[in-house]
């Protein structure tokens, strides 16, 4: 299933999906050293977002989150790609400077398409994501 969307940060990634249905902040919601979600109000607390395609609705929080995402990329604990319903500037800038593919405004709600454990392709060169079996 190929779903067209808006490209925020170009790139290509494929891999396992992890889905959160709550807003997310890279400042405070995740351990930079491990990529494990530490926010006790998160629906994926204790799960790792490292090297996975991270699907969540919206970002929240401090502008410092931009630099946290860059640090995670340098440490190898960042997501392979990000898919949002609507991306806000903090997440957008973080993904761009960290060179993490990021897409939003998909034709279908990604929270209704993807489940944690699915396999996905994010082609943020051509502007689509795919759910694969």
PDB file of C-alpha atoms in Angstrom, residues 17-131:
ATOM      1  CA  UNK A  17       7.531   0.697  12.709  1.00  0.00           C
ATOM      2  CA  UNK A  18       6.857   1.901  16.234  1.00  0.00           C
ATOM      3  CA  UNK A  19       3.637   3.863  16.776  1.00  0.00           C
ATOM      4  CA  UNK A  20       2.727   6.306  19.519  1.00  0.00           C
ATOM      5  CA  UNK A  21      -0.733   7.829  19.557  1.00  0.00           C
ATOM      6  CA  UNK A  22       0.385  10.719  21.778  1.00  0.00           C
ATOM      7  CA  UNK A  23       2.288  13.943  21.148  1.00  0.00           C
ATOM      8  CA  UNK A  24       6.048  13.498  21.545  1.00  0.00           C
ATOM      9  CA  UNK A  25       8.976  15.655  22.611  1.00  0.00           C
ATOM     10  CA  UNK A  26      12.562  14.662  21.983  1.00  0.00           C
ATOM     11  CA  UNK A  27      13.478  16.731  25.062  1.00  0.00           C
ATOM     12  CA  UNK A  28      12.588  14.629  28.078  1.00  0.00           C
ATOM     13  CA  UNK A  29      10.467  11.893  26.498  1.00  0.00           C
ATOM     14  CA  UNK A  30      13.405   9.765  25.321  1.00  0.00           C
ATOM     15  CA  UNK A  31      16.799   8.719  26.671  1.00  0.00           C
ATOM     16  CA  UNK A  32      19.372  10.036  24.195  1.00  0.00           C
ATOM     17  CA  UNK A  33      21.919   7.353  25.062  1.00  0.00           C
ATOM     18  CA  UNK A  34      19.646   4.386  24.348  1.00  0.00           C
ATOM     19  CA  UNK A  35      16.692   5.663  22.305  1.00  0.00           C
ATOM     20  CA  UNK A  36      14.285   4.245  24.896  1.00  0.00           C
ATOM     21  CA  UNK A  37      11.140   6.257  25.648  1.00  0.00           C
ATOM     22  CA  UNK A  38      11.233   7.317  29.309  1.00  0.00           C
ATOM     23  CA  UNK A  39       8.134   9.538  29.582  1.00  0.00           C
ATOM     24  CA  UNK A  40       5.798   7.882  32.078  1.00  0.00           C
ATOM     25  CA  UNK A  41       2.770   9.391  30.319  1.00  0.00           C
ATOM     26  CA  UNK A  42       3.738   7.807  26.984  1.00  0.00           C
ATOM     27  CA  UNK A  43       1.882   4.875  25.478  1.00  0.00           C
ATOM     28  CA  UNK A  44       5.245   3.419  24.411  1.00  0.00           C
ATOM     29  CA  UNK A  45       7.199   3.949  27.647  1.00  0.00           C
ATOM     30  CA  UNK A  46      10.098   1.492  27.827  1.00  0.00           C
ATOM     31  CA  UNK A  47      10.139   0.921  24.052  1.00  0.00           C
ATOM     32  CA  UNK A  48      13.060   1.917  21.854  1.00  0.00           C
ATOM     33  CA  UNK A  49      12.617   4.249  18.875  1.00  0.00           C
ATOM     34  CA  UNK A  50      16.234   3.728  17.807  1.00  0.00           C
ATOM     35  CA  UNK A  51      16.626   2.551  14.219  1.00  0.00           C
ATOM     36  CA  UNK A  52      12.861   2.204  13.765  1.00  0.00           C
ATOM     37  CA  UNK A  53      10.349   4.202  11.750  1.00  0.00           C
ATOM     38  CA  UNK A  54       8.667   6.364  14.364  1.00  0.00           C
ATOM     39  CA  UNK A  55       5.025   7.246  13.741  1.00  0.00           C
ATOM     40  CA  UNK A  56       3.392   9.786  16.073  1.00  0.00           C
ATOM     41  CA  UNK A  57       0.739  12.458  15.577  1.00  0.00           C
ATOM     42  CA  UNK A  58       2.429  15.737  16.569  1.00  0.00           C
ATOM     43  CA  UNK A  59       5.480  17.077  18.340  1.00  0.00           C
ATOM     44  CA  UNK A  60       5.434  19.100  21.533  1.00  0.00           C
ATOM     45  CA  UNK A  61       7.893  20.846  23.727  1.00  0.00           C
ATOM     46  CA  UNK A  62      11.052  22.856  23.736  1.00  0.00           C
ATOM     47  CA  UNK A  63      13.177  24.001  20.814  1.00  0.00           C
ATOM     48  CA  UNK A  64      16.027  22.100  22.464  1.00  0.00           C
ATOM     49  CA  UNK A  65      14.340  18.967  21.105  1.00  0.00           C
ATOM     50  CA  UNK A  66      15.832  19.868  17.724  1.00  0.00           C
ATOM     51  CA  UNK A  67      19.347  19.415  19.098  1.00  0.00           C
ATOM     52  CA  UNK A  68      18.388  16.285  21.042  1.00  0.00           C
ATOM     53  CA  UNK A  69      17.349  14.657  17.772  1.00  0.00           C
ATOM     54  CA  UNK A  70      20.707  15.638  16.230  1.00  0.00           C
ATOM     55  CA  UNK A  71      22.562  14.168  19.243  1.00  0.00           C
ATOM     56  CA  UNK A  72      20.579  10.952  18.903  1.00  0.00           C
ATOM     57  CA  UNK A  73      21.536  10.720  15.230  1.00  0.00           C
ATOM     58  CA  UNK A  74      25.220  11.122  16.091  1.00  0.00           C
ATOM     59  CA  UNK A  75      24.951   8.442  18.812  1.00  0.00           C
ATOM     60  CA  UNK A  76      23.056   5.994  16.588  1.00  0.00           C
ATOM     61  CA  UNK A  77      19.906   6.068  18.741  1.00  0.00           C
ATOM     62  CA  UNK A  78      17.643   8.147  16.463  1.00  0.00           C
ATOM     63  CA  UNK A  79      14.713   6.810  14.480  1.00  0.00           C
ATOM     64  CA  UNK A  80      15.427   5.783  10.865  1.00  0.00           C
ATOM     65  CA  UNK A  81      12.515   7.975   9.735  1.00  0.00           C
ATOM     66  CA  UNK A  82       9.585   9.894  11.195  1.00  0.00           C
ATOM     67  CA  UNK A  83       5.970  10.050  10.046  1.00  0.00           C
ATOM     68  CA  UNK A  84       3.565  12.585  11.595  1.00  0.00           C
ATOM     69  CA  UNK A  85      -0.014  13.587  11.025  1.00  0.00           C
ATOM     70  CA  UNK A  86       1.208  17.204  11.079  1.00  0.00           C
ATOM     71  CA  UNK A  87       4.819  18.145  11.752  1.00  0.00           C
ATOM     72  CA  UNK A  88       5.609  21.182  13.856  1.00  0.00           C
ATOM     73  CA  UNK A  89       8.786  23.282  13.366  1.00  0.00           C
ATOM     74  CA  UNK A  90      10.842  21.757  16.203  1.00  0.00           C
ATOM     75  CA  UNK A  91      10.574  18.227  14.800  1.00  0.00           C
ATOM     76  CA  UNK A  92      11.000  19.488  11.221  1.00  0.00           C
ATOM     77  CA  UNK A  93      14.241  21.362  11.923  1.00  0.00           C
ATOM     78  CA  UNK A  94      15.607  18.479  14.003  1.00  0.00           C
ATOM     79  CA  UNK A  95      14.962  15.964  11.240  1.00  0.00           C
ATOM     80  CA  UNK A  96      16.437  18.234   8.574  1.00  0.00           C
ATOM     81  CA  UNK A  97      19.690  18.941  10.427  1.00  0.00           C
ATOM     82  CA  UNK A  98      20.001  15.282  11.485  1.00  0.00           C
ATOM     83  CA  UNK A  99      19.193  14.111   7.932  1.00  0.00           C
ATOM     84  CA  UNK A 100      16.323  11.889   9.083  1.00  0.00           C
ATOM     85  CA  UNK A 101      13.583  11.338   6.485  1.00  0.00           C
ATOM     86  CA  UNK A 102      10.347  12.981   7.656  1.00  0.00           C
ATOM     87  CA  UNK A 103       6.908  13.070   6.083  1.00  0.00           C
ATOM     88  CA  UNK A 104       3.479  14.292   7.125  1.00  0.00           C
ATOM     89  CA  UNK A 105       0.037  15.131   5.696  1.00  0.00           C
ATOM     90  CA  UNK A 106      -0.366  11.651   4.255  1.00  0.00           C
ATOM     91  CA  UNK A 107      -3.436  10.848   2.187  1.00  0.00           C
ATOM     92  CA  UNK A 108      -4.480   8.501   5.004  1.00  0.00           C
ATOM     93  CA  UNK A 109      -4.042   8.943   8.747  1.00  0.00           C
ATOM     94  CA  UNK A 110      -0.807   7.070   9.574  1.00  0.00           C
ATOM     95  CA  UNK A 111      -2.191   6.133  13.002  1.00  0.00           C
ATOM     96  CA  UNK A 112      -4.929   4.197  11.214  1.00  0.00           C
ATOM     97  CA  UNK A 113      -2.554   2.575   8.711  1.00  0.00           C
ATOM     98  CA  UNK A 114       0.432   1.506  10.815  1.00  0.00           C
ATOM     99  CA  UNK A 115       0.797  -0.596  13.947  1.00  0.00           C
ATOM    100  CA  UNK A 116       3.964  -1.190  15.925  1.00  0.00           C
ATOM    101  CA  UNK A 117       5.826  -4.110  14.397  1.00  0.00           C
ATOM    102  CA  UNK A 118       4.729  -3.395  10.819  1.00  0.00           C
ATOM    103  CA  UNK A 119       7.373  -3.028   8.129  1.00  0.00           C
ATOM    104  CA  UNK A 120       7.399   0.285   6.240  1.00  0.00           C
ATOM    105  CA  UNK A 121       9.284   2.162   3.566  1.00  0.00           C
ATOM    106  CA  UNK A 122       9.634   5.938   3.737  1.00  0.00           C
ATOM    107  CA  UNK A 123      10.667   7.393   0.396  1.00  0.00           C
ATOM    108  CA  UNK A 124      10.988  11.077   1.193  1.00  0.00           C
ATOM    109  CA  UNK A 125      12.653  11.697  -2.153  1.00  0.00           C
ATOM    110  CA  UNK A 126       9.566  10.715  -4.122  1.00  0.00           C
ATOM    111  CA  UNK A 127       6.992  11.632  -1.443  1.00  0.00           C
ATOM    112  CA  UNK A 128       5.405   8.369  -0.370  1.00  0.00           C
ATOM    113  CA  UNK A 129       5.365   5.771   2.382  1.00  0.00           C
ATOM    114  CA  UNK A 130       4.536   2.096   1.992  1.00  0.00           C
ATOM    115  CA  UNK A 131       3.260  -0.514   4.389  1.00  0.00           C
TER     116      UNK A 131
END
